[in-house]
């Protein structure tokens, strides 16, 4: 440290030629000398660096935690983790403040006031872990005996690694179908859209490093999306780190940071992304610009699609796609750039130019996230966007789109199936036979393809349909805050017995009957497999950096402990399993067979390095064919094979032919084994399911195609004039970051605001409304109004009101409580068809001075 300590901060910055402005922000903190200066001279005593993984967003960046005398004093990016590469986003560095937050829940708490409400004091009383868990186990056992096990629900949000499996096993053995997630308030529209047309129910992974043109429909590359930290690094590489600079086109309803930094911003009308994508598809097809290797061609060479002229099916031969001619004849034939311009507000000649650039500047990617998705038509928007990737041949191509490969964990030797007793088996059977529904109604005829319908749970419970809930466990999710119109949950959940696992006094915690505080992420063991992003698999590991500061326990261990207390077959299973830590040891045995690129091949080496990963991505589309990695290159063609077997059966020779289609099995998992412009998944719904879906659509005849479905906006008919969107800031950590002082200080980096959120208004609109910068204003929707501060932003279109998410907590500790306003309080609960994506961008409001 001696060298660094001799340099004072100012003279160093001068010598390095760095201006004050350039050191502002997080990137500068990665430079080793500044880092050393920031750490100061506190290194006396025992020092160690422990590997962990950040969890302030779903990126899962590997970290290194500097621990001095048992206290964590610094978090940095883990250079061994391929997402971090030694770097973090601003939130990652700020994690220490949450660890040492004085308002953390310090021990298990039991409610003494049976009345629940926003203004009710729960009268929490500290209890021991044994008291709490025995009491909860007794309640759960009684419900089981009464035949009501299905009324117990487990609601989880930020599940990482094996956490989802832990909840899955508990619900399965207990006998409830209610293992519920939060993905419908997150980003299910893009996942379900892909499932409908290319067969994979997941986000895409993208080869950004090799991509030359990005059409981004509402994915907030420089502020959110995922994995945020890696996206920031890739953006820099695409723009400055290589000889060919990739072009970035940002399609957003606001002049976001990404839009500011992109080459072009297309200020699309809210919910109109699907129309833009169709206009682009029309230009690609009429211009003869589609990828012939992937899509195929007319039998007559040189022929193109012609506006307003249908095509005979037999005239076109598709290769890796299906349904193109049907899609053209039904949807695209009249969907000219002029039509797209009318809907999107983007001039037709600009749409044409962008389409031509996109199709000719290869490799190109069309992507996006909640911007295009969080609308009633969000699933169809994403189908239309994703279809562009097929048209230009980007599926599995270098610089294109991939799917995330899984981590080769060893499976547990203990099989939960063997420990299902009669109650568990009955619940499982009845659910599979549709006699029993989930509390959110996902998988019912109304939502057959939805993974979750989180935002409807309060209404379903209130109506008693499918039934009333008795017990609700919440893990890493805050339904009383993060869903649209959370008043519904505040009312409905008054009579539900809630067990909350948060380490913070969240809004949901105020309704809890028990709080079982989880260890903070720097205090616990937990694996962390990445979401779709790199394509190749990555598994991080959280190693406890410090001993729990308070009397908290890892929720994963707590649920296993609770399982043991349940007795019977369930108890047996959990006694055999032992602990979550055992589970991690066992799954890590998979690394013995497949060592990571950094040499990780055991639990110990995983814990030391903090990450296992294995490159490269195994599949590649090139020159019209699919190839698989054979150890040295993409040399193995993925060909369909026929295996004919002759067997003797009952004295007769029987011939069986097995067709193996590796592309269909591994990549394009649709019914046709192709990328489907006409979705067999949607056409394959039951008659009843189709009837319900079509009844929701304005264009029911197009239900199986990527198409523009006119969005519904709450408040439009009642005359509310302005569209409200509620995006994430780079300093925002989902609904759980408002207690981080460092981030709050500069929460609105671009607008220069801290410790609050705000609404952004266009200057002309503000003048019309008599509102000045900094004025207190009411934002009112059909369901209520909230007060916040106006920010006049010349980049904001006149029809938009931008209202960032994060604030408006009525609990959550001294730093968060009472700051700003929660846009969800005035957001009407709408869900997109098919995916049940909750529509964060579909409420209309009025704004006036307070
Ligand atoms: N900093 C930060 N990063 C995060 C998270 C976080 O909490 N903080 N959370 C993570 C999670 S859980 C998720 S799901 C992802 C979400 O990542 P994103 O989907 O990228 O995030 P959002 O901010 O919800 O929305 C993206 C953009 O959509 C725009 N938009 C709104 N309406 C429309 C529209 O009609 N059309 C178009 N084209 N754009 C529109 C918004 O202005 C915003 O810029 O982010 C992840 N990354
Ligand atoms: N207006 C608006 N609303 C949105 C969004 C938006 O952009 N705008 N984004 C949506 C999206 S993309 C998402 S993913 C959701 C997120 O919404 P939620 O699923 O509700 O997630 P969070 O709001 O982050 O709440 C997480 C909860 O976890 C608790 N918690 C924190 N640390 C720990 C821990 O270590 N252990 C445990 N067990 N609990 C912990 C916190 O107390 C908090 O109550 O919000 C959605 N809502
Ligand atoms: S991108 Fe997400 S996981 Fe990575 S450092 Fe930032 S908040 Fe943490
Ligand atoms: Mo999310």
PDB file of C-alpha atoms in Angstrom, residues 557-810:
ATOM      1  CA  UNK A 557     -31.807 -23.684   4.926  1.00  0.00           C
ATOM      2  CA  UNK A 558     -34.940 -22.478   6.704  1.00  0.00           C
ATOM      3  CA  UNK A 559     -37.266 -24.125   4.216  1.00  0.00           C
ATOM      4  CA  UNK A 560     -35.311 -27.382   4.543  1.00  0.00           C
ATOM      5  CA  UNK A 561     -35.537 -27.079   8.326  1.00  0.00           C
ATOM      6  CA  UNK A 562     -39.286 -26.486   8.044  1.00  0.00           C
ATOM      7  CA  UNK A 563     -39.543 -29.574   5.837  1.00  0.00           C
ATOM      8  CA  UNK A 564     -37.856 -31.658   8.538  1.00  0.00           C
ATOM      9  CA  UNK A 565     -40.404 -30.408  11.076  1.00  0.00           C
ATOM     10  CA  UNK A 566     -43.276 -31.468   8.815  1.00  0.00           C
ATOM     11  CA  UNK A 567     -42.573 -35.118   9.626  1.00  0.00           C
ATOM     12  CA  UNK A 568     -43.862 -38.010   7.529  1.00  0.00           C
ATOM     13  CA  UNK A 569     -42.384 -38.709   4.114  1.00  0.00           C
ATOM     14  CA  UNK A 570     -41.679 -35.043   3.636  1.00  0.00           C
ATOM     15  CA  UNK A 571     -39.687 -34.903   6.855  1.00  0.00           C
ATOM     16  CA  UNK A 572     -37.810 -38.015   5.749  1.00  0.00           C
ATOM     17  CA  UNK A 573     -36.822 -36.368   2.483  1.00  0.00           C
ATOM     18  CA  UNK A 574     -35.479 -33.297   4.210  1.00  0.00           C
ATOM     19  CA  UNK A 575     -33.651 -35.339   6.853  1.00  0.00           C
ATOM     20  CA  UNK A 576     -31.946 -37.240   4.045  1.00  0.00           C
ATOM     21  CA  UNK A 577     -31.124 -34.022   2.185  1.00  0.00           C
ATOM     22  CA  UNK A 578     -29.619 -32.489   5.299  1.00  0.00           C
ATOM     23  CA  UNK A 579     -28.940 -28.944   4.180  1.00  0.00           C
ATOM     24  CA  UNK A 580     -28.806 -26.581   1.253  1.00  0.00           C
ATOM     25  CA  UNK A 581     -25.051 -26.556   1.546  1.00  0.00           C
ATOM     26  CA  UNK A 582     -25.078 -30.347   0.989  1.00  0.00           C
ATOM     27  CA  UNK A 583     -27.158 -29.772  -2.091  1.00  0.00           C
ATOM     28  CA  UNK A 584     -24.614 -27.317  -3.475  1.00  0.00           C
ATOM     29  CA  UNK A 585     -21.798 -29.779  -2.832  1.00  0.00           C
ATOM     30  CA  UNK A 586     -23.688 -32.495  -4.649  1.00  0.00           C
ATOM     31  CA  UNK A 587     -24.648 -30.506  -7.746  1.00  0.00           C
ATOM     32  CA  UNK A 588     -21.083 -29.206  -8.076  1.00  0.00           C
ATOM     33  CA  UNK A 589     -19.937 -32.786  -8.747  1.00  0.00           C
ATOM     34  CA  UNK A 590     -21.032 -32.140 -12.330  1.00  0.00           C
ATOM     35  CA  UNK A 591     -17.970 -29.913 -12.676  1.00  0.00           C
ATOM     36  CA  UNK A 592     -15.682 -32.903 -12.140  1.00  0.00           C
ATOM     37  CA  UNK A 593     -16.823 -34.215 -15.521  1.00  0.00           C
ATOM     38  CA  UNK A 594     -16.949 -30.804 -17.160  1.00  0.00           C
ATOM     39  CA  UNK A 595     -14.270 -28.564 -15.676  1.00  0.00           C
ATOM     40  CA  UNK A 596     -14.749 -24.868 -16.299  1.00  0.00           C
ATOM     41  CA  UNK A 597     -12.480 -22.826 -18.544  1.00  0.00           C
ATOM     42  CA  UNK A 598     -10.887 -21.386 -15.407  1.00  0.00           C
ATOM     43  CA  UNK A 599     -10.114 -24.852 -14.068  1.00  0.00           C
ATOM     44  CA  UNK A 600     -13.063 -25.100 -11.662  1.00  0.00           C
ATOM     45  CA  UNK A 601     -13.747 -28.813 -11.190  1.00  0.00           C
ATOM     46  CA  UNK A 602     -14.873 -29.187  -7.579  1.00  0.00           C
ATOM     47  CA  UNK A 603     -16.845 -27.408  -4.894  1.00  0.00           C
ATOM     48  CA  UNK A 604     -13.662 -25.995  -3.369  1.00  0.00           C
ATOM     49  CA  UNK A 605     -12.316 -24.560  -6.591  1.00  0.00           C
ATOM     50  CA  UNK A 606     -15.797 -23.149  -7.372  1.00  0.00           C
ATOM     51  CA  UNK A 607     -15.863 -21.447  -3.980  1.00  0.00           C
ATOM     52  CA  UNK A 608     -12.382 -20.102  -4.457  1.00  0.00           C
ATOM     53  CA  UNK A 609     -12.881 -18.695  -7.959  1.00  0.00           C
ATOM     54  CA  UNK A 610     -16.543 -17.795  -7.511  1.00  0.00           C
ATOM     55  CA  UNK A 611     -17.532 -18.876 -11.022  1.00  0.00           C
ATOM     56  CA  UNK A 612     -17.618 -21.879 -13.313  1.00  0.00           C
ATOM     57  CA  UNK A 613     -18.113 -21.270 -17.054  1.00  0.00           C
ATOM     58  CA  UNK A 614     -17.531 -23.176 -20.249  1.00  0.00           C
ATOM     59  CA  UNK A 615     -17.075 -21.646 -23.667  1.00  0.00           C
ATOM     60  CA  UNK A 616     -17.825 -21.755 -26.557  1.00  0.00           C
ATOM     61  CA  UNK A 617     -21.481 -21.749 -27.480  1.00  0.00           C
ATOM     62  CA  UNK A 618     -22.052 -25.123 -29.072  1.00  0.00           C
ATOM     63  CA  UNK A 619     -24.237 -24.342 -32.085  1.00  0.00           C
ATOM     64  CA  UNK A 620     -23.820 -22.228 -35.167  1.00  0.00           C
ATOM     65  CA  UNK A 621     -25.844 -21.501 -38.298  1.00  0.00           C
ATOM     66  CA  UNK A 622     -23.683 -20.791 -41.288  1.00  0.00           C
ATOM     67  CA  UNK A 623     -24.120 -20.966 -45.070  1.00  0.00           C
ATOM     68  CA  UNK A 624     -27.590 -22.493 -44.794  1.00  0.00           C
ATOM     69  CA  UNK A 625     -26.623 -25.265 -42.395  1.00  0.00           C
ATOM     70  CA  UNK A 626     -26.519 -25.842 -38.645  1.00  0.00           C
ATOM     71  CA  UNK A 627     -23.303 -27.057 -37.059  1.00  0.00           C
ATOM     72  CA  UNK A 628     -22.296 -28.299 -33.639  1.00  0.00           C
ATOM     73  CA  UNK A 629     -18.965 -27.694 -31.927  1.00  0.00           C
ATOM     74  CA  UNK A 630     -16.831 -30.856 -32.053  1.00  0.00           C
ATOM     75  CA  UNK A 631     -14.040 -29.785 -29.730  1.00  0.00           C
ATOM     76  CA  UNK A 632     -12.008 -27.861 -32.259  1.00  0.00           C
ATOM     77  CA  UNK A 633     -14.515 -26.051 -34.442  1.00  0.00           C
ATOM     78  CA  UNK A 634     -18.111 -25.919 -35.708  1.00  0.00           C
ATOM     79  CA  UNK A 635     -17.444 -28.928 -37.882  1.00  0.00           C
ATOM     80  CA  UNK A 636     -20.239 -31.352 -37.116  1.00  0.00           C
ATOM     81  CA  UNK A 637     -23.266 -30.741 -39.320  1.00  0.00           C
ATOM     82  CA  UNK A 638     -26.582 -31.189 -37.514  1.00  0.00           C
ATOM     83  CA  UNK A 639     -28.249 -33.420 -40.095  1.00  0.00           C
ATOM     84  CA  UNK A 640     -31.521 -35.241 -39.850  1.00  0.00           C
ATOM     85  CA  UNK A 641     -30.889 -38.955 -39.747  1.00  0.00           C
ATOM     86  CA  UNK A 642     -33.068 -41.973 -40.198  1.00  0.00           C
ATOM     87  CA  UNK A 643     -32.377 -45.070 -38.224  1.00  0.00           C
ATOM     88  CA  UNK A 644     -34.101 -48.237 -39.407  1.00  0.00           C
ATOM     89  CA  UNK A 645     -34.227 -51.114 -36.944  1.00  0.00           C
ATOM     90  CA  UNK A 646     -35.462 -54.592 -37.570  1.00  0.00           C
ATOM     91  CA  UNK A 647     -36.679 -56.472 -34.522  1.00  0.00           C
ATOM     92  CA  UNK A 648     -38.383 -59.760 -33.957  1.00  0.00           C
ATOM     93  CA  UNK A 649     -41.745 -59.357 -32.255  1.00  0.00           C
ATOM     94  CA  UNK A 650     -44.027 -62.346 -31.690  1.00  0.00           C
ATOM     95  CA  UNK A 651     -42.059 -64.242 -34.252  1.00  0.00           C
ATOM     96  CA  UNK A 652     -42.482 -61.535 -36.895  1.00  0.00           C
ATOM     97  CA  UNK A 653     -39.889 -59.142 -38.197  1.00  0.00           C
ATOM     98  CA  UNK A 654     -40.911 -55.570 -37.467  1.00  0.00           C
ATOM     99  CA  UNK A 655     -39.190 -52.549 -39.037  1.00  0.00           C
ATOM    100  CA  UNK A 656     -39.080 -49.330 -37.027  1.00  0.00           C
ATOM    101  CA  UNK A 657     -37.767 -46.059 -38.394  1.00  0.00           C
ATOM    102  CA  UNK A 658     -36.556 -43.403 -35.997  1.00  0.00           C
ATOM    103  CA  UNK A 659     -35.968 -39.956 -37.386  1.00  0.00           C
ATOM    104  CA  UNK A 660     -33.511 -37.842 -35.448  1.00  0.00           C
ATOM    105  CA  UNK A 661     -33.636 -34.123 -36.128  1.00  0.00           C
ATOM    106  CA  UNK A 662     -30.962 -32.477 -33.954  1.00  0.00           C
ATOM    107  CA  UNK A 663     -31.988 -28.949 -34.990  1.00  0.00           C
ATOM    108  CA  UNK A 664     -35.516 -29.600 -33.816  1.00  0.00           C
ATOM    109  CA  UNK A 665     -34.379 -31.375 -30.658  1.00  0.00           C
ATOM    110  CA  UNK A 666     -31.832 -28.798 -29.598  1.00  0.00           C
ATOM    111  CA  UNK A 667     -32.581 -25.466 -31.249  1.00  0.00           C
ATOM    112  CA  UNK A 668     -35.862 -24.880 -33.072  1.00  0.00           C
ATOM    113  CA  UNK A 669     -38.142 -26.814 -30.742  1.00  0.00           C
ATOM    114  CA  UNK A 670     -41.415 -26.073 -32.536  1.00  0.00           C
ATOM    115  CA  UNK A 671     -43.781 -28.683 -33.906  1.00  0.00           C
ATOM    116  CA  UNK A 672     -42.358 -28.183 -37.400  1.00  0.00           C
ATOM    117  CA  UNK A 673     -38.745 -27.972 -36.205  1.00  0.00           C
ATOM    118  CA  UNK A 674     -38.598 -24.620 -38.031  1.00  0.00           C
ATOM    119  CA  UNK A 675     -38.911 -20.988 -37.100  1.00  0.00           C
ATOM    120  CA  UNK A 676     -42.675 -20.510 -37.412  1.00  0.00           C
ATOM    121  CA  UNK A 677     -44.167 -17.297 -38.803  1.00  0.00           C
ATOM    122  CA  UNK A 678     -47.468 -19.057 -38.183  1.00  0.00           C
ATOM    123  CA  UNK A 679     -47.414 -20.445 -34.672  1.00  0.00           C
ATOM    124  CA  UNK A 680     -48.330 -24.092 -34.271  1.00  0.00           C
ATOM    125  CA  UNK A 681     -48.180 -23.552 -30.524  1.00  0.00           C
ATOM    126  CA  UNK A 682     -51.063 -21.077 -30.711  1.00  0.00           C
ATOM    127  CA  UNK A 683     -52.946 -23.083 -33.311  1.00  0.00           C
ATOM    128  CA  UNK A 684     -52.534 -26.131 -31.096  1.00  0.00           C
ATOM    129  CA  UNK A 685     -54.408 -24.604 -28.141  1.00  0.00           C
ATOM    130  CA  UNK A 686     -57.691 -26.298 -27.317  1.00  0.00           C
ATOM    131  CA  UNK A 687     -60.869 -24.876 -28.832  1.00  0.00           C
ATOM    132  CA  UNK A 688     -61.862 -23.390 -25.500  1.00  0.00           C
ATOM    133  CA  UNK A 689     -58.447 -21.784 -25.026  1.00  0.00           C
ATOM    134  CA  UNK A 690     -58.527 -20.347 -28.545  1.00  0.00           C
ATOM    135  CA  UNK A 691     -62.025 -19.041 -28.012  1.00  0.00           C
ATOM    136  CA  UNK A 692     -60.934 -17.164 -24.880  1.00  0.00           C
ATOM    137  CA  UNK A 693     -57.769 -15.818 -26.538  1.00  0.00           C
ATOM    138  CA  UNK A 694     -59.635 -14.628 -29.622  1.00  0.00           C
ATOM    139  CA  UNK A 695     -62.280 -12.928 -27.508  1.00  0.00           C
ATOM    140  CA  UNK A 696     -59.508 -10.711 -26.138  1.00  0.00           C
ATOM    141  CA  UNK A 697     -58.190  -9.701 -29.563  1.00  0.00           C
ATOM    142  CA  UNK A 698     -59.178  -6.911 -31.899  1.00  0.00           C
ATOM    143  CA  UNK A 699     -57.774  -8.950 -34.791  1.00  0.00           C
ATOM    144  CA  UNK A 700     -58.786 -12.495 -33.792  1.00  0.00           C
ATOM    145  CA  UNK A 701     -58.251 -13.789 -37.326  1.00  0.00           C
ATOM    146  CA  UNK A 702     -54.493 -13.189 -36.882  1.00  0.00           C
ATOM    147  CA  UNK A 703     -54.200 -14.902 -33.507  1.00  0.00           C
ATOM    148  CA  UNK A 704     -51.501 -17.344 -34.703  1.00  0.00           C
ATOM    149  CA  UNK A 705     -49.295 -14.760 -36.465  1.00  0.00           C
ATOM    150  CA  UNK A 706     -46.869 -12.090 -35.378  1.00  0.00           C
ATOM    151  CA  UNK A 707     -49.178  -9.136 -35.986  1.00  0.00           C
ATOM    152  CA  UNK A 708     -50.045  -5.688 -34.785  1.00  0.00           C
ATOM    153  CA  UNK A 709     -52.728  -6.029 -32.185  1.00  0.00           C
ATOM    154  CA  UNK A 710     -54.085  -2.634 -31.227  1.00  0.00           C
ATOM    155  CA  UNK A 711     -53.109  -2.026 -27.596  1.00  0.00           C
ATOM    156  CA  UNK A 712     -55.550  -1.113 -24.889  1.00  0.00           C
ATOM    157  CA  UNK A 713     -54.725   1.871 -22.692  1.00  0.00           C
ATOM    158  CA  UNK A 714     -56.405   2.254 -19.333  1.00  0.00           C
ATOM    159  CA  UNK A 715     -57.851   5.738 -18.941  1.00  0.00           C
ATOM    160  CA  UNK A 716     -57.928   6.562 -22.656  1.00  0.00           C
ATOM    161  CA  UNK A 717     -61.678   6.297 -22.927  1.00  0.00           C
ATOM    162  CA  UNK A 718     -62.125   8.336 -19.761  1.00  0.00           C
ATOM    163  CA  UNK A 719     -60.126  11.140 -21.388  1.00  0.00           C
ATOM    164  CA  UNK A 720     -56.806  10.870 -19.560  1.00  0.00           C
ATOM    165  CA  UNK A 721     -54.515  12.478 -22.149  1.00  0.00           C
ATOM    166  CA  UNK A 722     -50.936  11.375 -21.406  1.00  0.00           C
ATOM    167  CA  UNK A 723     -49.211   8.001 -21.668  1.00  0.00           C
ATOM    168  CA  UNK A 724     -47.309   7.009 -18.533  1.00  0.00           C
ATOM    169  CA  UNK A 725     -44.268   4.749 -18.646  1.00  0.00           C
ATOM    170  CA  UNK A 726     -42.349   3.610 -15.612  1.00  0.00           C
ATOM    171  CA  UNK A 727     -38.777   2.660 -16.536  1.00  0.00           C
ATOM    172  CA  UNK A 728     -35.785   1.670 -14.425  1.00  0.00           C
ATOM    173  CA  UNK A 729     -32.797   3.884 -13.715  1.00  0.00           C
ATOM    174  CA  UNK A 730     -29.218   2.575 -13.612  1.00  0.00           C
ATOM    175  CA  UNK A 731     -29.222   3.316  -9.872  1.00  0.00           C
ATOM    176  CA  UNK A 732     -32.408   1.364  -9.287  1.00  0.00           C
ATOM    177  CA  UNK A 733     -32.355  -2.125  -7.803  1.00  0.00           C
ATOM    178  CA  UNK A 734     -35.796  -3.446  -8.696  1.00  0.00           C
ATOM    179  CA  UNK A 735     -38.289  -2.587  -5.958  1.00  0.00           C
ATOM    180  CA  UNK A 736     -35.679  -3.082  -3.254  1.00  0.00           C
ATOM    181  CA  UNK A 737     -33.011  -0.415  -3.719  1.00  0.00           C
ATOM    182  CA  UNK A 738     -34.520   2.659  -2.113  1.00  0.00           C
ATOM    183  CA  UNK A 739     -32.589   2.033   1.118  1.00  0.00           C
ATOM    184  CA  UNK A 740     -29.132   2.361  -0.460  1.00  0.00           C
ATOM    185  CA  UNK A 741     -27.901   5.833   0.426  1.00  0.00           C
ATOM    186  CA  UNK A 742     -25.091   5.985  -2.137  1.00  0.00           C
ATOM    187  CA  UNK A 743     -27.485   5.222  -4.960  1.00  0.00           C
ATOM    188  CA  UNK A 744     -30.175   7.499  -3.627  1.00  0.00           C
ATOM    189  CA  UNK A 745     -27.791  10.434  -3.548  1.00  0.00           C
ATOM    190  CA  UNK A 746     -27.538  10.294  -7.353  1.00  0.00           C
ATOM    191  CA  UNK A 747     -30.678   8.368  -8.183  1.00  0.00           C
ATOM    192  CA  UNK A 748     -31.511  10.448 -11.258  1.00  0.00           C
ATOM    193  CA  UNK A 749     -28.049  10.671 -12.805  1.00  0.00           C
ATOM    194  CA  UNK A 750     -29.348  12.328 -15.981  1.00  0.00           C
ATOM    195  CA  UNK A 751     -31.919  14.662 -14.434  1.00  0.00           C
ATOM    196  CA  UNK A 752     -29.722  15.533 -11.444  1.00  0.00           C
ATOM    197  CA  UNK A 753     -32.110  14.358  -8.745  1.00  0.00           C
ATOM    198  CA  UNK A 754     -31.530  12.288  -5.627  1.00  0.00           C
ATOM    199  CA  UNK A 755     -33.658  10.770  -2.852  1.00  0.00           C
ATOM    200  CA  UNK A 756     -36.839  10.874  -4.919  1.00  0.00           C
ATOM    201  CA  UNK A 757     -38.389   9.980  -8.230  1.00  0.00           C
ATOM    202  CA  UNK A 758     -40.190  12.464 -10.478  1.00  0.00           C
ATOM    203  CA  UNK A 759     -42.278  12.770 -13.622  1.00  0.00           C
ATOM    204  CA  UNK A 760     -40.713  13.938 -16.854  1.00  0.00           C
ATOM    205  CA  UNK A 761     -42.741  16.240 -19.067  1.00  0.00           C
ATOM    206  CA  UNK A 762     -42.166  17.793 -22.463  1.00  0.00           C
ATOM    207  CA  UNK A 763     -41.487  21.583 -22.209  1.00  0.00           C
ATOM    208  CA  UNK A 764     -44.388  22.624 -24.486  1.00  0.00           C
ATOM    209  CA  UNK A 765     -46.761  20.305 -22.691  1.00  0.00           C
ATOM    210  CA  UNK A 766     -45.564  21.627 -19.334  1.00  0.00           C
ATOM    211  CA  UNK A 767     -46.115  25.197 -20.468  1.00  0.00           C
ATOM    212  CA  UNK A 768     -49.590  24.302 -21.666  1.00  0.00           C
ATOM    213  CA  UNK A 769     -50.274  22.816 -18.223  1.00  0.00           C
ATOM    214  CA  UNK A 770     -48.690  25.749 -16.371  1.00  0.00           C
ATOM    215  CA  UNK A 771     -46.050  23.502 -14.807  1.00  0.00           C
ATOM    216  CA  UNK A 772     -42.439  24.579 -14.206  1.00  0.00           C
ATOM    217  CA  UNK A 773     -39.346  22.508 -13.548  1.00  0.00           C
ATOM    218  CA  UNK A 774     -39.348  21.387  -9.902  1.00  0.00           C
ATOM    219  CA  UNK A 775     -43.045  22.065  -9.291  1.00  0.00           C
ATOM    220  CA  UNK A 776     -44.940  19.640  -7.121  1.00  0.00           C
ATOM    221  CA  UNK A 777     -47.552  17.945  -9.262  1.00  0.00           C
ATOM    222  CA  UNK A 778     -50.349  15.427  -8.995  1.00  0.00           C
ATOM    223  CA  UNK A 779     -50.268  12.528 -11.401  1.00  0.00           C
ATOM    224  CA  UNK A 780     -53.751  11.138 -11.693  1.00  0.00           C
ATOM    225  CA  UNK A 781     -55.094   8.021 -13.398  1.00  0.00           C
ATOM    226  CA  UNK A 782     -58.553   6.434 -13.311  1.00  0.00           C
ATOM    227  CA  UNK A 783     -57.660   4.727 -10.018  1.00  0.00           C
ATOM    228  CA  UNK A 784     -56.083   7.483  -8.007  1.00  0.00           C
ATOM    229  CA  UNK A 785     -53.444  10.161  -7.769  1.00  0.00           C
ATOM    230  CA  UNK A 786     -49.956  10.564  -6.294  1.00  0.00           C
ATOM    231  CA  UNK A 787     -47.842  13.634  -5.698  1.00  0.00           C
ATOM    232  CA  UNK A 788     -44.327  14.050  -7.040  1.00  0.00           C
ATOM    233  CA  UNK A 789     -41.967  16.559  -8.667  1.00  0.00           C
ATOM    234  CA  UNK A 790     -42.021  17.669 -12.304  1.00  0.00           C
ATOM    235  CA  UNK A 791     -38.875  17.539 -14.389  1.00  0.00           C
ATOM    236  CA  UNK A 792     -39.045  19.334 -17.723  1.00  0.00           C
ATOM    237  CA  UNK A 793     -37.154  17.288 -20.286  1.00  0.00           C
ATOM    238  CA  UNK A 794     -36.872  18.630 -23.843  1.00  0.00           C
ATOM    239  CA  UNK A 795     -36.235  15.084 -25.085  1.00  0.00           C
ATOM    240  CA  UNK A 796     -39.563  13.819 -23.804  1.00  0.00           C
ATOM    241  CA  UNK A 797     -42.305  13.524 -26.438  1.00  0.00           C
ATOM    242  CA  UNK A 798     -45.365  15.697 -25.672  1.00  0.00           C
ATOM    243  CA  UNK A 799     -47.640  12.685 -25.240  1.00  0.00           C
ATOM    244  CA  UNK A 800     -45.401  10.954 -22.658  1.00  0.00           C
ATOM    245  CA  UNK A 801     -45.061  11.143 -18.906  1.00  0.00           C
ATOM    246  CA  UNK A 802     -42.040   9.220 -17.611  1.00  0.00           C
ATOM    247  CA  UNK A 803     -42.385   8.139 -13.992  1.00  0.00           C
ATOM    248  CA  UNK A 804     -39.419   6.027 -12.775  1.00  0.00           C
ATOM    249  CA  UNK A 805     -39.923   3.085 -10.409  1.00  0.00           C
ATOM    250  CA  UNK A 806     -38.237   2.642  -6.979  1.00  0.00           C
ATOM    251  CA  UNK A 807     -39.797   5.118  -4.545  1.00  0.00           C
ATOM    252  CA  UNK A 808     -42.990   5.643  -2.639  1.00  0.00           C
ATOM    253  CA  UNK A 809     -42.229   3.148   0.095  1.00  0.00           C
ATOM    254  CA  UNK A 810     -44.477   3.385   3.141  1.00  0.00           C
TER     255      UNK A 810
END
